[in-house]
Coordinates of C-alpha atoms and ligand atoms in Angstrom, one line a residue:
M1 CA 30.2 23.6 -12.1
C2 CA 30.7 20.1 -13.5
G3 CA 29.9 19.9 -17.7
I4 CA 28.3 17.1 -19.4
V5 CA 27.8 16.1 -23.0
G6 CA 26.6 13.1 -24.3
Y7 CA 25.9 12.2 -28.5
I8 CA 24.3 9.1 -30.0
G9 CA 23.8 9.4 -33.9
S10 CA 23.7 8.0 -36.8
E11 CA 27.0 9.7 -37.8
E12 CA 30.5 8.9 -36.2
K13 CA 30.8 12.0 -35.2
G14 CA 30.0 11.8 -31.7
V15 CA 33.6 11.9 -29.7
S16 CA 34.3 15.3 -31.6
V17 CA 30.9 16.7 -30.4
V18 CA 31.7 15.7 -26.9
L19 CA 35.1 17.1 -26.8
G20 CA 34.0 20.6 -28.6
G21 CA 30.8 20.4 -26.0
L22 CA 33.6 20.0 -23.3
Q23 CA 35.2 23.3 -24.4
A24 CA 32.2 25.2 -24.9
L25 CA 31.7 24.8 -20.9
E26 CA 35.1 25.1 -20.0
Y27 CA 34.5 29.0 -18.8
R28 CA 32.2 27.3 -16.0
G29 CA 35.1 26.3 -14.4
Y30 CA 36.6 22.5 -13.7
D31 CA 39.9 20.7 -12.8
S32 CA 39.8 17.4 -14.8
A33 CA 37.8 15.6 -17.9
G34 CA 37.1 12.8 -19.7
V35 CA 35.2 10.5 -22.5
A36 CA 34.1 7.6 -23.0
Y37 CA 33.0 6.2 -26.1
L38 CA 31.8 2.9 -28.1
S39 CA 34.4 1.0 -30.3
G40 CA 32.7 -1.9 -31.6
D41 CA 31.2 -3.8 -28.8
D42 CA 33.5 -2.6 -26.0
I43 CA 33.7 1.1 -24.6
V44 CA 36.9 2.8 -24.6
V45 CA 37.4 5.5 -21.9
T46 CA 40.1 7.9 -21.4
K47 CA 40.3 10.6 -18.0
Q48 CA 42.6 13.8 -18.0
T49 CA 43.5 16.1 -15.2
G50 CA 43.4 19.7 -16.3
R51 CA 42.1 21.2 -19.2
V52 CA 40.2 19.5 -21.9
Q53 CA 43.1 20.1 -24.5
A54 CA 45.3 17.6 -22.2
L55 CA 42.2 15.2 -22.9
V56 CA 42.0 15.7 -26.9
D57 CA 46.2 15.5 -26.7
S58 CA 46.0 12.5 -25.0
L59 CA 43.4 10.8 -27.5
G60 CA 45.9 11.1 -30.0
E61 CA 45.8 12.4 -33.8
P62 CA 43.4 11.6 -35.4
T63 CA 40.9 11.8 -32.5
P64 CA 39.2 8.9 -32.7
E65 CA 35.5 8.6 -33.9
S66 CA 32.1 6.8 -32.7
A67 CA 28.3 6.9 -32.9
T68 CA 27.7 7.1 -28.9
A69 CA 30.3 8.9 -26.7
I70 CA 29.6 10.6 -23.3
G71 CA 32.3 13.3 -21.6
H72 CA 32.5 15.0 -18.5
T73 CA 34.5 17.9 -16.9
R74 CA 34.3 17.8 -13.2
W75 CA 34.5 20.5 -10.4
A76 CA 35.5 18.4 -7.7
T77 CA 33.0 17.9 -4.5
H78 CA 34.0 14.8 -3.2
G79 CA 37.6 13.3 -3.8
T80 CA 40.3 15.4 -5.0
P81 CA 40.9 16.2 -8.6
T82 CA 42.6 13.3 -10.2
K83 CA 42.3 11.3 -13.1
A84 CA 41.0 8.2 -11.4
N85 CA 38.4 10.7 -9.8
A86 CA 37.5 12.1 -13.2
H87 CA 34.6 10.9 -14.6
P88 CA 33.5 8.9 -16.9
H89 CA 32.9 6.6 -13.7
F90 CA 32.3 2.4 -14.8
N91 CA 31.3 -0.8 -13.3
A92 CA 33.9 -3.7 -13.2
N93 CA 33.7 -4.9 -16.5
K94 CA 33.1 -1.7 -18.2
S95 CA 30.3 -2.2 -19.6
I96 CA 28.3 0.7 -18.4
M97 CA 29.3 4.5 -17.8
V98 CA 28.0 7.1 -16.2
V99 CA 28.6 10.9 -16.1
H100 CA 27.3 13.0 -13.5
N101 CA 27.1 16.3 -11.9
G102 CA 25.5 17.2 -8.7
I103 CA 25.7 15.2 -5.2
I104 CA 24.5 11.6 -4.4
E105 CA 23.9 12.4 -0.5
N106 CA 23.2 8.7 0.3
H107 CA 26.4 7.8 -1.4
T108 CA 28.1 6.3 1.8
E109 CA 24.7 3.7 2.9
L110 CA 24.5 2.7 -0.9
R111 CA 28.3 2.2 -1.4
E112 CA 28.1 0.2 1.8
S113 CA 25.7 -2.1 0.5
L114 CA 27.2 -2.4 -2.8
K115 CA 30.3 -3.3 -0.7
K116 CA 28.4 -6.2 1.0
Q117 CA 27.2 -7.5 -2.2
G118 CA 31.2 -7.7 -3.3
Y119 CA 31.2 -4.4 -5.2
E120 CA 34.7 -2.8 -5.3
F121 CA 35.3 1.0 -5.6
Q122 CA 38.2 2.4 -7.4
T123 CA 37.1 6.3 -6.1
E124 CA 36.8 8.4 -3.5
T125 CA 33.4 9.7 -5.4
D126 CA 29.7 10.1 -5.0
T127 CA 28.9 9.6 -8.3
E128 CA 30.6 5.6 -8.5
V129 CA 28.1 4.2 -7.0
I130 CA 25.7 4.9 -9.9
P131 CA 27.4 2.2 -12.3
H132 CA 27.5 -0.2 -9.4
L133 CA 23.6 0.1 -9.0
L134 CA 23.2 -0.1 -13.0
D135 CA 25.1 -3.5 -12.7
Y136 CA 23.5 -4.8 -10.0
Y137 CA 19.8 -3.9 -11.3
A138 CA 21.0 -5.0 -14.9
K139 CA 21.8 -8.7 -13.6
E140 CA 18.0 -8.8 -12.4
T141 CA 16.3 -7.9 -15.2
D142 CA 16.8 -7.9 -19.2
S143 CA 15.5 -4.5 -19.4
F144 CA 18.3 -1.7 -19.2
E145 CA 15.5 1.0 -18.9
E146 CA 14.0 -0.9 -15.8
A147 CA 18.1 -0.9 -14.2
F148 CA 18.1 2.5 -15.1
H149 CA 14.6 3.4 -13.2
R150 CA 15.5 1.2 -10.4
T151 CA 18.9 3.1 -10.0
L152 CA 17.3 6.3 -10.0
D153 CA 14.9 5.5 -7.1
Q154 CA 18.0 5.1 -4.7
L155 CA 19.5 7.9 -5.8
R156 CA 19.1 10.6 -3.1
G157 CA 20.9 14.4 -3.4
A158 CA 21.0 16.3 -7.0
Y159 CA 21.8 14.8 -10.2
G160 CA 22.4 15.8 -14.2
L161 CA 23.6 11.6 -15.5
V162 CA 24.1 10.3 -18.3
V163 CA 25.1 7.2 -18.8
M164 CA 25.7 4.3 -21.7
T165 CA 26.1 0.7 -21.9
S166 CA 27.7 -2.0 -24.2
R167 CA 24.1 -4.0 -23.6
E168 CA 22.7 -1.0 -25.6
P169 CA 25.0 0.7 -27.9
D170 CA 22.0 2.0 -29.8
A171 CA 20.7 4.3 -26.6
L172 CA 21.8 6.4 -24.1
Y173 CA 20.0 7.3 -20.7
A174 CA 19.8 10.8 -19.1
A175 CA 17.9 11.9 -16.2
R176 CA 17.6 14.8 -14.2
L177 CA 16.9 15.9 -10.3
G178 CA 18.5 19.3 -9.5
S179 CA 21.3 19.9 -12.0
P180 CA 20.4 21.2 -15.4
L181 CA 19.9 18.8 -18.3
V182 CA 18.9 19.6 -21.9
L183 CA 18.5 17.6 -24.9
G184 CA 19.6 18.9 -28.5
I185 CA 18.1 17.7 -31.5
T186 CA 20.3 17.8 -34.9
D187 CA 18.9 18.5 -38.5
A188 CA 20.9 15.0 -38.9
K189 CA 18.5 13.6 -36.2
A190 CA 21.5 13.5 -34.0
L191 CA 20.5 13.2 -30.3
I192 CA 22.7 15.3 -27.6
L193 CA 22.3 15.7 -24.2
A194 CA 24.2 18.4 -22.4
S195 CA 24.4 20.2 -18.9
D196 CA 24.3 23.5 -20.3
P197 CA 23.0 24.6 -24.1
A198 CA 26.0 26.4 -24.5
A199 CA 27.1 22.7 -25.4
L200 CA 24.6 22.6 -28.1
M201 CA 25.1 25.4 -29.7
A202 CA 27.8 24.4 -32.5
H203 CA 25.0 21.6 -33.7
T204 CA 21.7 22.9 -32.9
K205 CA 18.8 25.0 -31.7
Q206 CA 16.2 22.9 -31.3
V207 CA 16.2 21.5 -27.8
V208 CA 14.2 19.3 -25.5
Y209 CA 14.5 20.6 -21.2
L210 CA 14.1 17.6 -18.5
N211 CA 12.7 19.0 -15.3
D212 CA 13.5 17.6 -11.8
Q213 CA 12.3 13.9 -11.6
E214 CA 12.5 12.8 -15.4
Y215 CA 14.5 10.9 -17.5
I216 CA 15.1 10.1 -21.4
V217 CA 15.7 7.1 -23.4
A218 CA 17.8 8.6 -26.3
R219 CA 18.4 6.6 -29.8
R220 CA 21.0 6.3 -32.3
S221 CA 17.3 6.3 -35.0
G222 CA 17.3 10.0 -33.4
E223 CA 13.7 9.3 -31.5
Y224 CA 13.8 9.5 -27.5
T225 CA 11.2 8.7 -24.9
L226 CA 10.9 11.0 -21.6
H227 CA 9.6 9.4 -18.7
N228 CA 8.1 11.1 -15.1
L229 CA 9.7 9.0 -12.4
K230 CA 7.1 10.6 -9.6
N231 CA 4.4 9.4 -11.5
D232 CA 5.6 6.9 -13.6
V233 CA 4.0 8.0 -16.9
A234 CA 5.5 9.2 -20.2
V235 CA 5.9 12.9 -21.2
E236 CA 5.1 14.6 -24.3
R237 CA 7.1 17.6 -24.7
P238 CA 7.8 19.4 -27.9
A239 CA 11.0 20.9 -28.7
E240 CA 11.8 24.6 -28.4
T241 CA 14.1 26.8 -29.9
L242 CA 17.5 28.2 -27.8
D243 CA 17.4 32.2 -27.2
Y244 CA 21.3 31.7 -28.2
D245 CA 23.4 34.0 -29.9
A246 CA 26.7 32.3 -30.6
D247 CA 28.4 35.3 -31.7
K248 CA 27.6 37.3 -28.5
A249 CA 29.8 34.3 -26.6
S250 CA 32.4 34.6 -28.6
L251 CA 35.7 36.5 -27.1
G252 CA 36.4 38.9 -30.5
D253 CA 39.5 40.5 -29.9
Y254 CA 39.8 40.9 -26.4
P255 CA 42.0 38.9 -24.1
H256 CA 39.8 37.9 -21.7
F257 CA 36.0 37.6 -21.6
M258 CA 35.9 39.6 -18.3
L259 CA 37.0 42.3 -20.0
K260 CA 35.1 42.1 -22.7
E261 CA 32.0 41.7 -20.5
I262 CA 32.7 44.5 -18.9
H263 CA 33.3 46.9 -21.9
E264 CA 29.5 45.4 -22.7
A265 CA 28.4 47.8 -19.7
P266 CA 26.5 50.3 -22.4
Q267 CA 25.0 47.6 -24.4
T268 CA 24.2 45.9 -21.1
I269 CA 22.3 48.6 -19.4
R270 CA 20.1 49.4 -23.1
S271 CA 19.3 45.8 -23.4
A272 CA 18.0 45.4 -19.9
T273 CA 16.1 48.8 -20.5
L274 CA 14.8 48.3 -23.8
G275 CA 11.4 48.5 -24.3
R276 CA 10.9 48.9 -20.7
I277 CA 11.1 52.5 -19.9
K278 CA 9.3 55.4 -22.2
P279 CA 9.9 58.5 -20.8
E280 CA 7.8 60.4 -23.0
S281 CA 5.1 58.5 -21.3
G282 CA 6.9 58.2 -18.2
I283 CA 5.6 54.3 -17.9
V284 CA 8.2 51.6 -17.0
K285 CA 6.6 48.2 -18.8
L286 CA 7.8 44.9 -17.4
G287 CA 5.8 42.4 -19.7
G288 CA 7.0 39.9 -17.7
L289 CA 5.3 41.0 -14.4
E290 CA 1.8 41.8 -16.1
S291 CA 0.6 38.2 -15.6
V292 CA 1.1 39.1 -11.7
A293 CA 0.2 42.8 -12.1
D294 CA -3.1 42.1 -9.8
Q295 CA -1.2 40.3 -7.1
L296 CA 1.3 42.6 -6.8
K297 CA -0.9 45.3 -5.9
Y298 CA -1.5 43.5 -2.6
I299 CA 2.3 42.4 -2.1
D300 CA 3.4 44.6 1.4
R301 CA 6.6 42.5 1.9
I302 CA 9.7 41.3 -0.5
V303 CA 12.2 38.9 -0.1
I304 CA 15.1 39.1 -2.5
V305 CA 17.3 35.7 -2.4
A306 CA 20.3 35.3 -4.2
C307 CA 24.3 34.3 -3.7
G308 CA 27.5 36.2 -4.2
T309 CA 27.4 39.4 -6.7
A310 CA 23.7 38.5 -7.2
S311 CA 23.0 39.0 -3.8
Y312 CA 24.9 42.5 -4.0
A313 CA 22.5 43.1 -6.8
G314 CA 19.6 42.6 -5.0
L315 CA 21.0 44.8 -1.7
L316 CA 21.1 47.5 -4.2
G317 CA 17.6 46.9 -5.2
E318 CA 16.2 46.4 -1.2
Y319 CA 17.4 50.1 -1.1
A320 CA 15.5 51.1 -4.6
I321 CA 12.8 49.4 -3.7
E322 CA 12.1 50.5 -0.4
E323 CA 12.7 54.3 -1.3
L324 CA 10.4 54.2 -4.7
A325 CA 7.9 51.7 -4.0
G326 CA 8.1 52.5 0.1
I327 CA 7.7 48.0 0.3
P328 CA 10.1 46.6 3.1
V329 CA 12.1 44.7 1.5
E330 CA 14.8 42.1 3.2
V331 CA 17.7 40.4 1.2
Q332 CA 18.8 36.9 2.1
I333 CA 22.1 34.6 0.7
G334 CA 20.6 31.6 -0.8
S335 CA 22.4 29.1 1.8
E336 CA 20.7 30.9 4.6
F337 CA 17.5 31.3 3.2
K338 CA 16.8 27.4 3.2
Y339 CA 17.5 27.2 6.7
R340 CA 15.6 29.8 8.2
N341 CA 12.3 29.5 10.2
E342 CA 10.8 32.6 9.4
P343 CA 6.8 34.0 8.5
F344 CA 6.0 34.4 5.3
S345 CA 2.0 35.7 4.3
R346 CA 0.2 35.4 0.6
S347 CA 1.1 38.9 0.3
T348 CA 5.0 38.5 0.6
A349 CA 6.8 38.0 -2.4
L350 CA 10.4 36.0 -3.2
I351 CA 12.4 38.1 -5.8
V352 CA 15.0 35.5 -6.9
V353 CA 18.0 37.1 -8.7
S354 CA 20.5 34.7 -10.3
Q355 CA 22.9 34.9 -13.9
S356 CA 22.8 31.4 -14.7
G357 CA 19.4 30.4 -13.6
E358 CA 21.0 27.3 -12.0
T359 CA 22.5 28.2 -8.8
A360 CA 21.6 25.5 -6.4
D361 CA 21.2 27.5 -3.1
T362 CA 19.0 29.9 -4.8
I363 CA 16.9 27.3 -6.2
A364 CA 16.5 25.8 -3.2
A365 CA 14.7 29.3 -1.7
L366 CA 12.2 28.5 -4.7
K367 CA 11.8 25.2 -3.3
K368 CA 11.4 26.3 0.0
V369 CA 8.0 28.5 -0.6
E370 CA 6.6 26.1 -3.0
N371 CA 3.8 25.7 -0.3
Y372 CA 3.2 28.7 1.3
G373 CA 1.4 30.9 -1.4
V374 CA 4.8 33.4 -2.2
L375 CA 4.7 34.7 -5.2
K376 CA 7.8 33.6 -6.9
L377 CA 9.6 36.7 -9.6
G378 CA 12.6 36.0 -11.2
V379 CA 15.5 38.1 -12.1
V380 CA 17.5 35.6 -14.3
N381 CA 19.7 35.7 -17.2
A382 CA 19.8 32.3 -18.9
T383 CA 16.4 32.2 -20.6
G384 CA 15.2 28.8 -20.1
S385 CA 17.2 28.0 -17.3
T386 CA 16.1 25.7 -13.6
I387 CA 15.1 29.0 -12.3
A388 CA 12.9 31.3 -14.6
R389 CA 11.1 28.3 -15.1
M390 CA 10.1 27.7 -11.4
T391 CA 9.3 31.0 -11.2
D392 CA 5.6 32.4 -11.2
A393 CA 6.6 35.5 -13.5
G394 CA 9.8 37.6 -13.8
V395 CA 12.1 39.6 -16.0
Y396 CA 14.3 38.3 -18.2
C397 CA 17.9 40.7 -18.2
H398 CA 19.3 40.2 -21.7
A399 CA 22.6 40.5 -21.0
G400 CA 23.6 38.1 -23.5
P401 CA 26.2 34.8 -22.3
E402 CA 28.3 35.6 -19.6
Q403 CA 31.2 33.5 -19.9
A404 CA 33.8 35.4 -17.4
V405 CA 33.2 32.8 -13.6
A406 CA 33.3 36.6 -12.6
S407 CA 29.8 38.6 -13.3
T408 CA 30.1 42.2 -13.9
K409 CA 27.3 42.7 -17.1
A410 CA 25.0 40.6 -15.4
F411 CA 25.7 42.6 -12.0
L412 CA 25.0 45.5 -14.4
A413 CA 21.7 44.4 -15.7
Q414 CA 20.4 42.6 -12.4
Y415 CA 20.1 46.1 -10.6
T416 CA 18.7 48.1 -13.7
I417 CA 15.6 45.7 -13.7
L418 CA 15.7 45.6 -9.7
L419 CA 15.6 49.5 -10.4
L420 CA 13.0 49.3 -13.3
I421 CA 10.8 47.1 -10.9
A422 CA 11.3 49.5 -7.9
L423 CA 9.5 52.0 -10.5
Y424 CA 7.3 49.7 -11.6
L425 CA 6.1 48.9 -8.1
S426 CA 6.0 52.7 -7.0
N427 CA 3.4 53.1 -10.0
G428 CA 4.7 56.6 -10.3
R429 CA 4.0 57.8 -7.2
T430 CA 7.8 58.9 -6.7
E431 CA 9.0 62.3 -7.7
Q432 CA 12.2 60.4 -8.7
Y433 CA 10.3 58.5 -11.2
K434 CA 10.5 60.5 -14.5
P435 CA 14.1 61.8 -13.3
L436 CA 15.0 58.1 -13.1
L437 CA 13.5 57.1 -16.4
E438 CA 15.7 60.2 -18.0
E439 CA 18.5 59.0 -16.4
L440 CA 18.6 55.5 -17.2
N441 CA 18.0 56.6 -20.8
R442 CA 21.1 58.7 -20.6
L443 CA 23.2 56.1 -18.5
P444 CA 24.9 54.1 -21.2
Q445 CA 26.5 57.1 -22.5
K446 CA 27.9 57.8 -19.1
A447 CA 28.9 54.3 -18.8
E448 CA 31.0 54.8 -21.8
R449 CA 32.6 57.6 -20.7
V450 CA 34.0 55.3 -17.3
L451 CA 35.4 52.7 -19.8
E452 CA 37.6 55.8 -21.1
Q453 CA 39.0 55.6 -17.8
A454 CA 40.6 52.2 -18.6
E455 CA 43.8 53.2 -18.8
H456 CA 44.2 55.2 -16.0
I457 CA 42.5 52.3 -13.7
K458 CA 45.1 49.9 -15.2
S459 CA 47.9 52.1 -14.1
L460 CA 46.0 52.6 -10.6
A461 CA 45.8 48.3 -10.6
K462 CA 49.5 48.5 -11.4
K463 CA 50.3 50.6 -8.5
Y464 CA 48.4 48.9 -5.9
A465 CA 48.6 45.1 -7.0
H466 CA 51.3 44.4 -4.6
Y467 CA 49.2 45.1 -1.4
K468 CA 48.0 41.4 0.6
D469 CA 45.2 43.4 2.2
F470 CA 42.7 45.9 0.9
M471 CA 39.3 47.5 2.4
Y472 CA 36.2 48.9 0.6
I473 CA 33.6 51.1 1.8
G474 CA 30.8 52.8 0.6
R475 CA 27.5 54.3 2.4
G476 CA 23.7 54.5 1.3
Y477 CA 23.9 52.8 -2.6
E478 CA 27.6 52.9 -2.3
Y479 CA 28.0 50.3 0.4
P480 CA 26.6 47.1 -1.6
L481 CA 29.3 48.3 -4.1
A482 CA 32.0 48.1 -1.7
L483 CA 30.9 44.8 -1.1
E484 CA 30.9 44.0 -4.9
G485 CA 34.1 45.6 -5.1
T486 CA 35.7 43.6 -2.0
L487 CA 34.7 40.2 -3.9
K488 CA 35.4 41.0 -7.2
L489 CA 39.2 41.8 -5.8
K490 CA 38.9 38.6 -3.4
E491 CA 37.6 36.2 -6.9
C492 CA 39.8 37.7 -9.4
A493 CA 43.4 38.8 -7.6
L494 CA 43.3 36.4 -5.2
I495 CA 43.7 39.3 -2.9
H496 CA 42.0 39.4 0.6
S497 CA 39.9 41.9 0.9
E498 CA 36.9 43.6 3.3
G499 CA 33.7 45.5 2.3
Y500 CA 32.0 47.6 4.9
A501 CA 29.8 50.6 5.3
A502 CA 31.6 53.1 5.7
G503 CA 30.5 54.5 8.9
E504 CA 31.0 50.7 10.5
L505 CA 35.2 51.6 10.3
K506 CA 35.1 52.8 14.0
H507 CA 33.4 50.2 15.1
G508 CA 36.5 48.1 14.4
P509 CA 37.7 47.1 11.1
L510 CA 40.0 50.9 11.5
A511 CA 42.2 48.6 13.3
L512 CA 43.4 47.0 10.3
I513 CA 44.2 50.1 8.7
D514 CA 48.0 51.2 7.9
E515 CA 50.7 51.9 5.7
N516 CA 49.9 48.0 4.2
F517 CA 46.3 48.3 4.0
P518 CA 44.9 50.2 1.4
T519 CA 41.4 51.4 1.0
F520 CA 39.1 52.0 -2.0
A521 CA 37.0 54.3 -1.3
I522 CA 33.4 54.6 -3.1
A523 CA 32.7 58.7 -2.6
T524 CA 30.3 59.9 -5.0
N525 CA 28.4 62.7 -4.6
S526 CA 25.4 62.2 -2.3
E527 CA 23.6 63.8 1.3
L528 CA 26.3 61.3 2.4
L529 CA 29.8 62.6 1.0
E530 CA 30.9 64.7 4.0
K531 CA 30.7 61.8 6.2
T532 CA 32.5 59.7 3.9
Y533 CA 35.1 62.2 3.7
S534 CA 35.3 61.7 7.7
N535 CA 36.1 58.1 7.6
I536 CA 38.9 58.6 4.7
E537 CA 40.2 61.2 7.4
E538 CA 39.9 58.7 9.8
I539 CA 42.2 56.5 7.3
R540 CA 44.9 59.2 6.3
A541 CA 45.3 59.5 10.2
R542 CA 46.3 55.2 10.2
K543 CA 48.5 56.3 7.3
G544 CA 46.2 54.1 5.2
P545 CA 46.4 54.6 1.4
V546 CA 43.0 55.8 -0.4
L547 CA 41.6 55.4 -3.9
A548 CA 38.6 56.8 -4.2
I549 CA 35.9 57.0 -7.0
A550 CA 34.7 60.4 -7.1
T551 CA 32.0 62.7 -9.0
E552 CA 33.7 64.8 -11.7
G553 CA 34.4 68.0 -10.9
N554 CA 35.0 67.1 -6.8
E555 CA 38.5 69.0 -6.4
Q556 CA 38.0 68.5 -2.6
I557 CA 39.0 64.6 -3.0
R558 CA 42.1 65.5 -4.2
S559 CA 43.2 66.5 -1.0
L560 CA 42.0 63.4 0.8
A561 CA 42.9 60.7 -1.6
D562 CA 46.2 59.5 -2.6
D563 CA 44.7 58.7 -6.4
V564 CA 41.0 59.8 -7.6
I565 CA 39.1 57.8 -10.5
Y566 CA 36.5 59.8 -11.8
I567 CA 32.6 59.0 -12.9
P568 CA 30.3 60.8 -14.5
D569 CA 27.2 62.8 -12.4
S570 CA 24.5 60.7 -12.0
L571 CA 21.4 60.1 -9.8
E572 CA 22.0 58.3 -5.9
Q573 CA 19.9 55.2 -7.3
T574 CA 22.2 55.1 -10.6
T575 CA 25.5 55.7 -9.6
P576 CA 26.3 52.3 -8.7
L577 CA 25.7 51.2 -12.1
L578 CA 28.3 53.8 -13.0
A579 CA 31.2 53.2 -10.2
A580 CA 30.7 49.0 -10.5
I581 CA 32.1 49.5 -14.1
V582 CA 35.3 50.8 -12.0
V583 CA 35.8 48.2 -9.4
Q584 CA 35.2 45.7 -12.1
L585 CA 38.2 46.7 -14.5
F586 CA 40.2 47.4 -11.2
A587 CA 39.8 43.6 -10.0
Y588 CA 40.5 42.2 -14.0
Y589 CA 43.9 44.7 -14.3
V590 CA 44.8 43.8 -11.0
A591 CA 44.4 39.9 -11.8
V592 CA 46.0 40.4 -15.2
E593 CA 49.0 42.6 -13.3
K594 CA 49.4 39.6 -11.1
G595 CA 49.2 36.9 -14.1
L596 CA 46.3 35.0 -12.8
D597 CA 43.6 33.1 -15.0
V598 CA 41.2 35.9 -14.5
D599 CA 38.5 34.2 -16.6
K600 CA 38.8 30.8 -14.6
P601 CA 39.4 32.3 -10.8
R602 CA 40.9 29.0 -9.4
N603 CA 38.6 26.7 -6.8
L604 CA 35.6 28.7 -8.5
A605 CA 33.0 27.5 -11.0
K606 CA 30.5 29.9 -13.2
S607 CA 27.3 28.5 -12.0
V608 CA 27.3 26.9 -9.0
T609 CA 24.9 24.0 -9.1
V610 CA 26.0 22.0 -5.6
E611 CA 24.2 23.4 -2.3
Ligands
AGP1 C1 30.3 36.1 -8.8 O1 31.5 37.5 -9.6 C2 30.5 35.3 -8.6 N1 30.8 34.7 -9.6 C3 29.4 34.4 -7.9 O2 29.3 35.3 -6.5 C4 28.4 34.5 -8.7 O3 27.8 35.9 -8.5 C5 27.0 33.5 -7.7 O4 27.4 32.1 -7.5 C6 25.8 33.4 -8.5 O5 25.7 33.1 -9.5 P1 24.2 33.2 -10.3 O6 23.9 34.7 -10.5 O7 24.3 32.4 -11.3 O8 23.0 32.6 -9.6

């Protein structure tokens, strides 16, 4: 998603802070970048398509400096990724500069109205209506803050935005509605605004989060005022300390973040269970749910809402909660849930699953149920994120920063947490309770053994990288994994891929199978394995190549599949956490074999903060 950084302070270092902040946000995906900074009484603005480095290069050496600067990395929503459409956007005399994340849904009517007032537009973007609106209102009042307030009153849709103006060189204006914005306060009293705390980390951990319908005026003196638009009052909010470990966010010796994050699997499972499972006493302790423990006793229906990979973790959670806690669960993807008309009751709980905690389609689910009295729980990785702050309670994933666009370790953490929630809700009434707690304690070592297969998986990735199509199949707990494996191959290796419940093949997808359409069969030990064997036979009868994941010791699979990747034996409910590492590594190595930008796949963003 778009990245926003703004700096104002007593030191002339704004441009380098902004550029460094944009580079810290590069992992989120974008296609162009720009920066504007105060130079004397004027504002200088530079934009480039491509990477932030292209912008740095275009600024020349030494990097120009300023005490006031704003910058942006753009992931195109309205308007193609061109230099003109890159942010910042500005008014005719370049006295007002705006960087924006989100979508102004009424931009067409605002554009038409401004054109009637004589305003001319230079770009195709929705954002450009903002500087012209500010210009219009700034002509009506001596207070730029009033002009800012009036402009915000006109905007519909979603925005995280930062504004600078040569009319007030000692101030930055920023506002938030549906798209994240955070203020960082440095020891030197400089104020840094950003769409993601990762841009602040090199400078401070003291932050103030803006909530929806709030704006902030940040001054060079280091003072700032927070204002609530809805009830038009000033807001007092103390700074909080960010829970973020910059070392964990670094690449280390790995070639890509995705590989690093896959190799964090053992630690991810440990971190997700740390202090939460006590096999000796057989207790699952989820401190984040204690405040709603009484309400949870009356929950008779759970709806899990998430997007993409998080929704597949949710589907695994559905299987586990239904089996272990006996509560009906339904998984819905965020973009559909928002528009469905379905009954809710006070005994329904909503569980939203999100790595970034900023996914607009998932946030929309929380907004939708606000007035239904539904218990809102979060399974989130990014602490302090919008979703984390909108839910009644929740369980953090503690997976650490996930920088690759493809979600890997977060998927493991999300399902591990959902499995713990299933056990927590079962109140120990399932005979699987103790065996699962003991297995979860053993799982990090088993994950290490799966990672030892990396070279074997890499060789298979080379062997299969040339195919244009792939089928993934699985049964029971393996089925959500077939969907996740498919998504990974699509988004990382840009290969068309289909994911199906193995039993569904004969109902249509089998027609696709021939010698050019291989199948990745997840065929681990379970009572359904014999049936998966039959599916593999059906595929082989059509000359379809088969690459299988199987449990160590299974010799029969060798006669059925062309290639086999073995994983350690585990319980049905925990096997997906091991098999997931295989499908993630396979997608990663195919992408590398194809020479693709594996950490930043084309067209995708790490955090999709627009609907
Ligand atoms: C996962 O590999 C994708 N990048 C994407 O599907 C992602 O899982 C989805 O956008 C949800 O993101 P979230 O977990 O941050 O809400």
